[in-house]
Tab-separated table of C-alpha atoms in Angstrom:
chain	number	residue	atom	x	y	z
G	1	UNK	CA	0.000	0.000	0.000
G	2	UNK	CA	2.578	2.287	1.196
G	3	UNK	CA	4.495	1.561	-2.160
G	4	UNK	CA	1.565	2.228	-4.454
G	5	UNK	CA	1.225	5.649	-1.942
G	6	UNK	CA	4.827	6.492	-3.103
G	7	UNK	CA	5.084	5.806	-6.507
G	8	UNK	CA	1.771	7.686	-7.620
G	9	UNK	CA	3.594	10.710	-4.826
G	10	UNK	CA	6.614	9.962	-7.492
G	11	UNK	CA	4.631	10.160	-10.824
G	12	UNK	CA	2.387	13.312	-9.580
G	13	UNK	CA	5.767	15.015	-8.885
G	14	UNK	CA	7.521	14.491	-12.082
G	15	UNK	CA	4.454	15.164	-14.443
G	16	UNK	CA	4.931	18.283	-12.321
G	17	UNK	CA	8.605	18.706	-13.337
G	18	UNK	CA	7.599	18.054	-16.968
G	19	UNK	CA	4.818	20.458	-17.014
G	20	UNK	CA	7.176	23.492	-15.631
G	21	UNK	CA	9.847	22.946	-17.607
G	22	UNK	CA	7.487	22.587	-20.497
G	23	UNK	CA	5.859	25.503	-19.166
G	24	UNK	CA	9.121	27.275	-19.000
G	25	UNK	CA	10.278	26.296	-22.593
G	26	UNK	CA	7.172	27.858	-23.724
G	27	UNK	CA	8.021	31.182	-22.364
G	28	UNK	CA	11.609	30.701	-23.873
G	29	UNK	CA	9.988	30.690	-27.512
G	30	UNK	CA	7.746	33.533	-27.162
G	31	UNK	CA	8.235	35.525	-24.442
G	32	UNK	CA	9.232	39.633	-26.245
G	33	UNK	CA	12.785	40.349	-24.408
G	34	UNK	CA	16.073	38.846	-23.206
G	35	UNK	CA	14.482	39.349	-19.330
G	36	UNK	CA	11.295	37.970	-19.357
G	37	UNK	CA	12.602	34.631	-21.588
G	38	UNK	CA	15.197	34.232	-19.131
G	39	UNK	CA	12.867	34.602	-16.310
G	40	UNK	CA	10.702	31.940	-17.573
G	41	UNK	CA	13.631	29.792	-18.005
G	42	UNK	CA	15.006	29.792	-14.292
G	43	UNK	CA	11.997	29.844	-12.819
G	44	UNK	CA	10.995	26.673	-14.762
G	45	UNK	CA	14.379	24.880	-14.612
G	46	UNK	CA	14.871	25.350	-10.832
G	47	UNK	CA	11.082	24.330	-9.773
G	48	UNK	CA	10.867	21.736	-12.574
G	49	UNK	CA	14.025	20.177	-11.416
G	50	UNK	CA	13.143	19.922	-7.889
G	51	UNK	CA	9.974	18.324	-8.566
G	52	UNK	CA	11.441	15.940	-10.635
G	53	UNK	CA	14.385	15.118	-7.925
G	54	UNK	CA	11.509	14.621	-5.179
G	55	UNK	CA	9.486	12.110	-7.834
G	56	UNK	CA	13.068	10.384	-7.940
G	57	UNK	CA	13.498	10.447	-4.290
G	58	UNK	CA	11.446	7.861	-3.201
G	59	UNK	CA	12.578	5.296	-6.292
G	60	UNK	CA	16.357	5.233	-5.304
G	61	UNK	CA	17.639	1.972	-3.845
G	62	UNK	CA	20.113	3.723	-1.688
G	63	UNK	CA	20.475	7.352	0.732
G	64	UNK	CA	23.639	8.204	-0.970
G	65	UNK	CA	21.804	8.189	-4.576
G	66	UNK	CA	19.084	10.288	-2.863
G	67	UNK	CA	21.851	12.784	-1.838
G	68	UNK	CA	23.174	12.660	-4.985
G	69	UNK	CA	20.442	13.685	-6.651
G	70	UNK	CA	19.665	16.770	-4.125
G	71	UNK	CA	23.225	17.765	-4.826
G	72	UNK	CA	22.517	18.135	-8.203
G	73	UNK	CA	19.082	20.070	-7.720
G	74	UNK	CA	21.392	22.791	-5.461
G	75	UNK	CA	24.449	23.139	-7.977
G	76	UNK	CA	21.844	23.488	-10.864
G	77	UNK	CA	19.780	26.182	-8.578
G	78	UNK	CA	23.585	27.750	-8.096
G	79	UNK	CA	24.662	27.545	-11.676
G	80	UNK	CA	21.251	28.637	-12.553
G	81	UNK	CA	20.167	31.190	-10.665
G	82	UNK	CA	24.111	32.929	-11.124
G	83	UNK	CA	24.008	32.706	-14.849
G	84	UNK	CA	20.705	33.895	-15.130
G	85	UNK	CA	21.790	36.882	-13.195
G	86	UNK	CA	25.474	37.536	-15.705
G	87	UNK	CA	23.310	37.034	-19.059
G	88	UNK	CA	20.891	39.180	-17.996
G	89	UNK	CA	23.232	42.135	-16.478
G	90	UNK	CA	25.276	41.122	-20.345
G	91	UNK	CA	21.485	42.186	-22.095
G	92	UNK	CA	20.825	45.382	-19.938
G	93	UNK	CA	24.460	46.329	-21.182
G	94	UNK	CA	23.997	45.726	-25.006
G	95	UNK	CA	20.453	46.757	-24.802
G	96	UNK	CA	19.374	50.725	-25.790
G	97	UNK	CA	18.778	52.915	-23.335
G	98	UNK	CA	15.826	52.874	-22.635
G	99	UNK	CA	15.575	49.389	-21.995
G	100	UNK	CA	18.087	49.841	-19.361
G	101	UNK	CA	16.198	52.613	-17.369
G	102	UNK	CA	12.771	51.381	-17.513
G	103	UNK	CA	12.865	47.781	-17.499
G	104	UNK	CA	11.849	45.832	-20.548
G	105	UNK	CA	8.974	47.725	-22.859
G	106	UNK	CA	5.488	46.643	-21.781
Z	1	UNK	CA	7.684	-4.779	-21.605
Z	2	UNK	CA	6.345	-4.321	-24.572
Z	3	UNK	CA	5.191	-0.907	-24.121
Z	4	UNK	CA	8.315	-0.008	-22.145
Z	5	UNK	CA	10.579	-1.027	-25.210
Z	6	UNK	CA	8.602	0.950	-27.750
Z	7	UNK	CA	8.219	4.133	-25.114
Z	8	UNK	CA	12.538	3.542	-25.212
Z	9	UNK	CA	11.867	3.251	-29.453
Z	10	UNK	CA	9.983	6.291	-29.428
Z	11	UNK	CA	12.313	8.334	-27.094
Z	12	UNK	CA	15.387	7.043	-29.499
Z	13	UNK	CA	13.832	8.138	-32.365
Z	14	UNK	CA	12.878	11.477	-31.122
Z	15	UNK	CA	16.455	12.193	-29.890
Z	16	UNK	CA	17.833	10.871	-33.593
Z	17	UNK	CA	15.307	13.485	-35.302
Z	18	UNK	CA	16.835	16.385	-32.627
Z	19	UNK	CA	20.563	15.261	-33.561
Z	20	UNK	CA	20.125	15.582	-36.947
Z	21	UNK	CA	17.697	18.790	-36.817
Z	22	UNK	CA	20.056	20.245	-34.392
Z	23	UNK	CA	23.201	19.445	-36.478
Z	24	UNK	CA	21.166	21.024	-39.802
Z	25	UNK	CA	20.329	24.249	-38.100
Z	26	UNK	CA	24.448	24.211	-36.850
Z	27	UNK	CA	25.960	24.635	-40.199
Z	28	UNK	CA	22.634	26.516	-42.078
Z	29	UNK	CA	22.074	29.306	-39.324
Z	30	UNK	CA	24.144	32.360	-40.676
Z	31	UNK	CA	25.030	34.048	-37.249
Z	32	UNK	CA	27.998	32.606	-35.761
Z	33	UNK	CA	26.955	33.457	-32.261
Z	34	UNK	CA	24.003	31.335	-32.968
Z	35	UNK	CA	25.340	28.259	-34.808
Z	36	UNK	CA	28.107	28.080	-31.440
Z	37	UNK	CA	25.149	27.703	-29.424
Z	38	UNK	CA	23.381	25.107	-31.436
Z	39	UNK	CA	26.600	23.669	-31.481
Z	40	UNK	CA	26.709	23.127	-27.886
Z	41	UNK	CA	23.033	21.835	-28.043
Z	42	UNK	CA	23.958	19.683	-30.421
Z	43	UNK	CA	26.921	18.220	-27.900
Z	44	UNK	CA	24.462	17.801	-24.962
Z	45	UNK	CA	22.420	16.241	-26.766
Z	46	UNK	CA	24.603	13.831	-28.540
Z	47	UNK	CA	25.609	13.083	-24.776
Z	48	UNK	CA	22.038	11.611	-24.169
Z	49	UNK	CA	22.582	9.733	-27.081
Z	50	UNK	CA	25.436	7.867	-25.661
Z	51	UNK	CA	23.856	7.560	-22.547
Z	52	UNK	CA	20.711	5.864	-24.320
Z	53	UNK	CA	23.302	3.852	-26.152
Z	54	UNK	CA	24.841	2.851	-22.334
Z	55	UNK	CA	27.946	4.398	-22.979
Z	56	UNK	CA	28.090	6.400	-19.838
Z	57	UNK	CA	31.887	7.312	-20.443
Z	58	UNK	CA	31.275	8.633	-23.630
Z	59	UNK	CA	28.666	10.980	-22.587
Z	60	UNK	CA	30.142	12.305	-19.796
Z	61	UNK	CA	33.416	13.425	-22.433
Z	62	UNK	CA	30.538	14.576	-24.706
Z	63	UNK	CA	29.111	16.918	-22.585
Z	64	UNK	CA	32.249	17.764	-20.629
Z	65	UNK	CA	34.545	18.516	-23.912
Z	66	UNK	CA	31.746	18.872	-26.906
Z	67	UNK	CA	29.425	20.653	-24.924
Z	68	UNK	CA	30.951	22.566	-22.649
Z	69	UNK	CA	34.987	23.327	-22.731
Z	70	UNK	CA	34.431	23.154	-26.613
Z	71	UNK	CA	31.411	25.533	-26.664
Z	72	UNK	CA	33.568	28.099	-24.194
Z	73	UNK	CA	36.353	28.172	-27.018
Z	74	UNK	CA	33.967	28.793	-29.762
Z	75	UNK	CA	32.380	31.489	-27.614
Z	76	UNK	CA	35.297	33.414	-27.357
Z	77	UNK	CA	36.158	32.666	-30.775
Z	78	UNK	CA	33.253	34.725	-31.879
Z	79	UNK	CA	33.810	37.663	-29.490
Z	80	UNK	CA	37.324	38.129	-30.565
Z	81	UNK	CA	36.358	37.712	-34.605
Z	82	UNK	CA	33.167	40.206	-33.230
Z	83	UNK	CA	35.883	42.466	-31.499
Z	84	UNK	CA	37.220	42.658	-34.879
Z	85	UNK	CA	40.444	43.682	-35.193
Z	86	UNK	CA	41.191	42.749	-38.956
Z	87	UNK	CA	37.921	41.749	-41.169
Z	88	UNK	CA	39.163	38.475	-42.370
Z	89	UNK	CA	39.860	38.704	-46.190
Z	90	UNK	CA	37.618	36.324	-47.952
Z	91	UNK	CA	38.345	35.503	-51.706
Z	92	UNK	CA	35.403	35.902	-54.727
Z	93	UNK	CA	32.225	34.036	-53.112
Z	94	UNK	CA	32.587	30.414	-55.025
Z	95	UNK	CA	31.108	30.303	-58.586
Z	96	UNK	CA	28.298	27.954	-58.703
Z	97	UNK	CA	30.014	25.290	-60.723
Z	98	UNK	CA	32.559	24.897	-57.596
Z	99	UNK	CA	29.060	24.519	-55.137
Z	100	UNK	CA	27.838	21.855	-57.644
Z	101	UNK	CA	31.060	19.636	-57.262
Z	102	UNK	CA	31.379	20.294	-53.251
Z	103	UNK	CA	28.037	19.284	-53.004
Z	104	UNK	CA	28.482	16.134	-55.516
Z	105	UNK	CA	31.595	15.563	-53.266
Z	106	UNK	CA	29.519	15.514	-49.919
Z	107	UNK	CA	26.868	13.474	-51.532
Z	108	UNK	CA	29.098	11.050	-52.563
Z	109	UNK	CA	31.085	10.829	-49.270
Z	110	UNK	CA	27.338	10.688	-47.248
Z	111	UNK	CA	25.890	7.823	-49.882
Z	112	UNK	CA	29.618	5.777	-49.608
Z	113	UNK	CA	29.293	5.540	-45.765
Z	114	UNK	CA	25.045	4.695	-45.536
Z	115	UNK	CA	26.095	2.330	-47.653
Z	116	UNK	CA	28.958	0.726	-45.502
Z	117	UNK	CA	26.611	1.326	-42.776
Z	118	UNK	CA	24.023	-0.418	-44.342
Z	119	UNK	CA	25.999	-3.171	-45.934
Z	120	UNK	CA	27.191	-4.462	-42.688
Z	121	UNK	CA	25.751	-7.878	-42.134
Z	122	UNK	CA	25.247	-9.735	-39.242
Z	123	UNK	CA	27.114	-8.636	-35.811
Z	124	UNK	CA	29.831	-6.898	-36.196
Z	125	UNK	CA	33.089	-7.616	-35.337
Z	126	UNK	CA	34.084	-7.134	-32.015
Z	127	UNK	CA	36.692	-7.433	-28.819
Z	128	UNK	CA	34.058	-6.758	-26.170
Z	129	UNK	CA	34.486	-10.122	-25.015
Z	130	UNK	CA	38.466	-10.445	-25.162
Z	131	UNK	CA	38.376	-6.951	-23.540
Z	132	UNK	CA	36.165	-8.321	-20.635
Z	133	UNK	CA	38.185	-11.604	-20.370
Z	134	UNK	CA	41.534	-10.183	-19.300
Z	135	UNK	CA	40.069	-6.859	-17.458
Z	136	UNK	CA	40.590	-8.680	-14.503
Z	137	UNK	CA	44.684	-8.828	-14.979
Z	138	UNK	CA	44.436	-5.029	-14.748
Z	139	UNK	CA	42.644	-4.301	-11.704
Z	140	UNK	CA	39.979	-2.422	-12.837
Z	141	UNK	CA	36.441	-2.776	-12.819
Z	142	UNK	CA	35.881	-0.522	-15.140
Z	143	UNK	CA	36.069	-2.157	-18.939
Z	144	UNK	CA	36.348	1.452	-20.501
Z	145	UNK	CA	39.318	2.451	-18.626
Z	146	UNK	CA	40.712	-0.948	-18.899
Z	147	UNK	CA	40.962	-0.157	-22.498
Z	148	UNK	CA	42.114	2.790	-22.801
Z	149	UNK	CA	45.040	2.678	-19.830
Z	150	UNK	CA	45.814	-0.853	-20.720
Z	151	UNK	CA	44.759	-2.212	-23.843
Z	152	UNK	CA	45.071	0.327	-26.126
Z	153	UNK	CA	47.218	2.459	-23.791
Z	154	UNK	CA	49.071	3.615	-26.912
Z	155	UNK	CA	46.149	5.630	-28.366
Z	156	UNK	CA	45.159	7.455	-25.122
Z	157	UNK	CA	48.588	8.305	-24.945
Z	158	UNK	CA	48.954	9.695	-28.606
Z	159	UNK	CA	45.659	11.073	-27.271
Z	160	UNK	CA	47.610	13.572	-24.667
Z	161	UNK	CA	50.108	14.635	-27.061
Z	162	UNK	CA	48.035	15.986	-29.254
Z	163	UNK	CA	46.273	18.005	-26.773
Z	164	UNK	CA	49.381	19.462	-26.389
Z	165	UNK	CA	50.123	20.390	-30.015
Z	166	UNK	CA	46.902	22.225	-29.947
Z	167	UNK	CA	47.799	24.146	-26.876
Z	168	UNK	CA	51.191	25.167	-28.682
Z	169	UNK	CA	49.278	25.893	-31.960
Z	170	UNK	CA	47.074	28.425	-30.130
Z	171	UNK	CA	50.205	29.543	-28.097
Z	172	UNK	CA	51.953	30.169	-31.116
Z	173	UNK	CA	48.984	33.023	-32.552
Z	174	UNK	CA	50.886	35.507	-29.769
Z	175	UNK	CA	52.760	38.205	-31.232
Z	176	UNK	CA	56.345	38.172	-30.556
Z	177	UNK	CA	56.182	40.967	-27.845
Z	178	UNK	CA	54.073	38.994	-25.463
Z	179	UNK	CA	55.395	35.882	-26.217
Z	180	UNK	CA	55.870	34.513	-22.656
Z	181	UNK	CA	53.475	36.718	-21.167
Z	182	UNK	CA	49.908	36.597	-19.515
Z	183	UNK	CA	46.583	35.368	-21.969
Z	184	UNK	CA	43.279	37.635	-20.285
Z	185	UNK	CA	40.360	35.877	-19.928
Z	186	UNK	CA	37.303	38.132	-18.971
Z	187	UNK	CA	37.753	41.613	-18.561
Z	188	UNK	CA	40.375	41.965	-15.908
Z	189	UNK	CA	39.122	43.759	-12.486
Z	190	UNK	CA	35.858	44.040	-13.765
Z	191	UNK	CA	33.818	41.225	-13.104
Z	192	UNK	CA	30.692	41.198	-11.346
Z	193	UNK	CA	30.054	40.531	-7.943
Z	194	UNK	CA	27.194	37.405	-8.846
Z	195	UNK	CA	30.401	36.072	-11.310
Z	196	UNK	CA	32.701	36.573	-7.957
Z	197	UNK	CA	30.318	34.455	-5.792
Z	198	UNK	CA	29.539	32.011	-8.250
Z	199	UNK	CA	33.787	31.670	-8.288
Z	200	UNK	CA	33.622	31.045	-4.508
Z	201	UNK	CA	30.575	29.141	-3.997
Z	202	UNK	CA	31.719	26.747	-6.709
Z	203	UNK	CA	35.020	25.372	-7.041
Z	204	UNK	CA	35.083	23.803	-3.693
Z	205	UNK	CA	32.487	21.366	-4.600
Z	206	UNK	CA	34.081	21.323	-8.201
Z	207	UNK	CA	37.355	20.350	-7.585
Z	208	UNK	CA	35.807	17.163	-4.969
Z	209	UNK	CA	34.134	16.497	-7.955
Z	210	UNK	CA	36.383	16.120	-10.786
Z	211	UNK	CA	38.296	14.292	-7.769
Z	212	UNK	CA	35.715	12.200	-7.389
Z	213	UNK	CA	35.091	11.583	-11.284
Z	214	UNK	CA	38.447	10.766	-12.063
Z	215	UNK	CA	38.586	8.153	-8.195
Z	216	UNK	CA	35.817	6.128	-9.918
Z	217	UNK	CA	37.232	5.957	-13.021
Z	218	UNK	CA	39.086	2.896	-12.292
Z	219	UNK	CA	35.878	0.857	-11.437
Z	220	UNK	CA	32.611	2.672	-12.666
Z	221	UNK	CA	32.111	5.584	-15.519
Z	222	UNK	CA	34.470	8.281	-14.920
Z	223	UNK	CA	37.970	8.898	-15.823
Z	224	UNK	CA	41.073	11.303	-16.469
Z	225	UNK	CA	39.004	13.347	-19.476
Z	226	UNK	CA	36.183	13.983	-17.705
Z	227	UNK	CA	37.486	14.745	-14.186
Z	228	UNK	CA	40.003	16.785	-16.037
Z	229	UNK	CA	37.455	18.482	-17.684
Z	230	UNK	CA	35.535	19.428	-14.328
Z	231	UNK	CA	39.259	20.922	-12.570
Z	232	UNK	CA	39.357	23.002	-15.608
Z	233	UNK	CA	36.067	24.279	-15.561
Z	234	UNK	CA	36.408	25.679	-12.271
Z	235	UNK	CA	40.074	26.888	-12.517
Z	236	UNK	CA	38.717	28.588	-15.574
Z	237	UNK	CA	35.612	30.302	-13.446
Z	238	UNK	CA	38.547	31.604	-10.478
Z	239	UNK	CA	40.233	32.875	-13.401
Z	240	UNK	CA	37.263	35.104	-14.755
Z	241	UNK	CA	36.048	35.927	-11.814
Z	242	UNK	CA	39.963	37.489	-10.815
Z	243	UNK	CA	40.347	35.667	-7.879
Z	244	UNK	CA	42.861	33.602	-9.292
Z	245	UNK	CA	45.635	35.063	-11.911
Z	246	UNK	CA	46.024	33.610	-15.254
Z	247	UNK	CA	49.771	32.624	-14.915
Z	248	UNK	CA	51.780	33.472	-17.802
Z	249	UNK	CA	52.764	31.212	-20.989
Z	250	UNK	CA	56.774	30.960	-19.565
Z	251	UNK	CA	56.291	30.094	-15.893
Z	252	UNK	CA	58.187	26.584	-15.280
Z	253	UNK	CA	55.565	25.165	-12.608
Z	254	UNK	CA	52.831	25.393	-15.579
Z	255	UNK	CA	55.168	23.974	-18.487
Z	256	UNK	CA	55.538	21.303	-15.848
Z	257	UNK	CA	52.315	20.613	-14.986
Z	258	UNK	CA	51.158	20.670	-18.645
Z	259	UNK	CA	53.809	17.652	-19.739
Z	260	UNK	CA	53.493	16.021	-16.221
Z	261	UNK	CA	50.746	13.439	-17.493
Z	262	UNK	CA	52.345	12.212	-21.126
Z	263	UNK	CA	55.696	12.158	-19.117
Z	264	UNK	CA	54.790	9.896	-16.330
Z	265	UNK	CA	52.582	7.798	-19.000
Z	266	UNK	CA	55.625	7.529	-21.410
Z	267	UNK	CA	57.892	6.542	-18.485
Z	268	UNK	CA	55.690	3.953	-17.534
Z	269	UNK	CA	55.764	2.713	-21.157
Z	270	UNK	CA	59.403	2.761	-21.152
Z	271	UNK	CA	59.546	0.977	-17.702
Z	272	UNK	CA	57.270	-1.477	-19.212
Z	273	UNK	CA	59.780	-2.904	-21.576
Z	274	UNK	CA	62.138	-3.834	-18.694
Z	275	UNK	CA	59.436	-4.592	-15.599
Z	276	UNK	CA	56.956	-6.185	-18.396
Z	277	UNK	CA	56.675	-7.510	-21.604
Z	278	UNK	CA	57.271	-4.702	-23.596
Z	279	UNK	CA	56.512	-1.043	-23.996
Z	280	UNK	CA	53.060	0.507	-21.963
Z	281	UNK	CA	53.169	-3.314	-20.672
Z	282	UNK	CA	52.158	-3.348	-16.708
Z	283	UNK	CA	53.834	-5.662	-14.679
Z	284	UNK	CA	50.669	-7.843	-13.128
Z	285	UNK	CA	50.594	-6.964	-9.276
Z	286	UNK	CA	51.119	-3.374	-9.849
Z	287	UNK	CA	48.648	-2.399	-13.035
Z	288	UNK	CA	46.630	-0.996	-11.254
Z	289	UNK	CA	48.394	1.504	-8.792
Z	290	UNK	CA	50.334	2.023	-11.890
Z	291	UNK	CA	47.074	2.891	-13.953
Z	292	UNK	CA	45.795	5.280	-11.145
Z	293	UNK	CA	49.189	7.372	-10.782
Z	294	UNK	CA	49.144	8.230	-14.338
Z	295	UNK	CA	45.935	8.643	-14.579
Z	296	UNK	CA	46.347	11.159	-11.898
Z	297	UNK	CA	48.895	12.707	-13.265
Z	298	UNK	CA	47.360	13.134	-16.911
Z	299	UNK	CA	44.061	14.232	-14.983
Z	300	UNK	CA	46.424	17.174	-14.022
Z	301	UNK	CA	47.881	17.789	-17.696
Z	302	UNK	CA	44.745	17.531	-19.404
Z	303	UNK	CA	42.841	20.154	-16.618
Z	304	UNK	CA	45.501	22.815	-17.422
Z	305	UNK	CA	45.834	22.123	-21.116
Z	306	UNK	CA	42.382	22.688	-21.401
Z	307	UNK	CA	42.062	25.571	-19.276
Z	308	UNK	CA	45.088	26.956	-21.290
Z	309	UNK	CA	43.548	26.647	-24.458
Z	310	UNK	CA	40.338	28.405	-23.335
Z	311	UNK	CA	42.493	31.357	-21.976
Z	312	UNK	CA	43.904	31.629	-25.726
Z	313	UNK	CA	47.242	32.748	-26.725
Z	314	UNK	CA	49.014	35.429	-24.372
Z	315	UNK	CA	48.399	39.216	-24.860
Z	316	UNK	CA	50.102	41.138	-22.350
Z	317	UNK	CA	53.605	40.710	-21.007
Z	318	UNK	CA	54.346	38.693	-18.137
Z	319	UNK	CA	54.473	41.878	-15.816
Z	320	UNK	CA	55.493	41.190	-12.054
């Protein structure tokens, strides 16, 4: 019982995943600017990931795989969330002016 | 079983149409900003490839090297041709009777290799199972590493050497002024504080990783390339972020480190004729301390080779 619990726990949470990184590839192709796109992106990557490490969680035969696994889910948050930030302070400094004062053009 | 084989047909499939799509878009797309980062696309997903094919080794090289140390080189390829110091000086654009035959040649070379593809019947020929037979005499669990430190020990280390050449073929594009002197890599003093945390935050982990990657190389996927490749990678973000100087071309401790690896594996080799049966032989009990010392030591070439090359040839001289 408890293992039928845990794998529909584990198939809810990676349809998640799928869905916000599907969600967030979406926004990639037609999001307007360079800031919004890449907003979609993180967001997606960093919640779609988790969800899809915490469907994988309770399928791994041993704790160290399961620690693996939320290693991964932090350095991709890291590498993420601190490339996100350099591409997007690289746009504001090619982008005109205006851009760079008002935020992207509504 | 059923369905779980055809769900693996369909994902193959899939993945083949990407490669291909990815690889079209690569060489068609005009911008060459845009074609490097299809290109590196193109690497990751080539890695998943391999890993669907159960060549974990592969794919960890793949998206190590193709994807991501080759994708960095490219980059800055582009921003230095962007920079633009001299427009490069292309010839008359090629008449179309010279397209016709390039593109008779490539036809030819394409239809000449489906059909050897094709042609092939039955299994192929292969040395899987000698391979797996006498892994045991070296030590390792790992059949990968087995043949390329062991059993074909001579290619891996032909391998290194030419990493090398393409470090001095790079090295040699410095004017004569500098020669000697410091590459730049990022724009010195001015990199941002996210870059400077990401350069602290990071290589600690990094460096126990590529560690780590090149520990279980001896017994499970992993190896010298591809912890080599992780050392770099972080040496390479200290270096842009300016907390670590990019040492320059001359200094002895990095000419050392850089020939360290095909040194100890040629001595080895040489060793082998009188300790073993002949050149890169191991003698039995020791293969595999042997194999893990140079692998070590190569780990340690290859991570500053690379990082070298992605630094590019030296532009400023080697102030103190």
């Amino acid at each position: 019982m408890t293992g039928l619990l845990l794998d529909i726990a584990s198939v809810v949470a990676i349809a998640g995943g799928a869905f916000f990184f599907l969600a967030g590839t979406v926004g990639l192709l037609r999001f307007p600017d360079t800031l919004s796109r890449l907003h979609a992106l993180t967001k997606a990557d960093t919640l779609g990931l988790g969800l899809i490490v915490l469907g994988l969680l309770p399928t791994v035969d041993s704790a160290v795989t399961g620690a693996k696994l939320v290693a991964i889910w932090l350095l991709v948050q890291l590498a993420g969330a601190s490339v996100a930030q350099l591409i997007a302070r690289a746009a504001r400094q090619d982008a005109p002016q205006d851009v760079r004062q008002d935020g992207p053009p509504s | 079983m059923t369905a779980g084989l055809s769900a693996g047909i369909a994902v193959d499939i899939g993945l083949a149409a990407l490669v291909a799509a990815m690889a079209l878009w690569t060489i068609t797309v005009r911008d060459a900003y845009a074609a490097v980062i299809g290109f590196i696309g193109y690497g990751l997903l080539l890695a998943l490839v391999w890993v669907r094919l159960d060549a974990v080794d592969v794919a960890l090289t793949e998206a190590a090297i193709g994807g991501g140390v080759t994708g960095v080189l490219l980059l800055r390829a582009v921003g230095a041709l962007h920079r633009g110091a001299a427009p490069l000086e292309d010839g008359p654009p090629p008449g179309p009777a010279t397209r016709r035959i390039a593109a008779l040649a490539c036809a030819a070379v394409a239809a000449g290799l489906a059909l050897v593809v094709l042609g092939v019947s039955g299994p192929a020929p292969t040395l899987a199972p000698l391979a797996a037979e006498h892994l045991p005499a070296t030590g390792l669990e790992n059949p990968v590493t087995g043949v390329l430190l062991a059993f074909r020990a001579l290619d891996t280390l032909l391998e290194k050497v030419v990493l090398l050449l393409a470090l001095i073929g790079i090295w040699s594009l410095a004017p004569d002024g500098v020669w000697g002197g410091r590459p730049t890599l990022g724009r010195p003093g001015q990199a941002s504080d996210t870059l400077r945390f990401l350069a602290q935050l990071l290589p600690p982990v990094g460096i126990v990783a590529g560690i780590h990657v090149l520990w279980v190389g001896a017994d499970a996927p992993g190896g010298a390339f591809q912890g080599g490749a992780v050392l770099a990678a972080m040496w390479i973000l200290a270096m842009m972020a300016g907390l670590a100087p990019v040492p320059a071309i001359g200094r002895p401790w990095l000419r050392a480190a850089l020939v360290v690896g095909p040194l100890a594996f040629l001595a080895v080799g040489v060793a082998g004729i009188f300790i073993a049966d002949g050149f890169l032989a191991y003698p039995p009990a020791f293969a595999k301390p042997l194999i893990l010392a140079i692998e070590a030591a190569i780990t340690l070439s290859i991570a500053v080779t690379l990082a070298m090359m992605v630094a590019g040839p030296p532009q400023r001289p080697d102030a103190p």
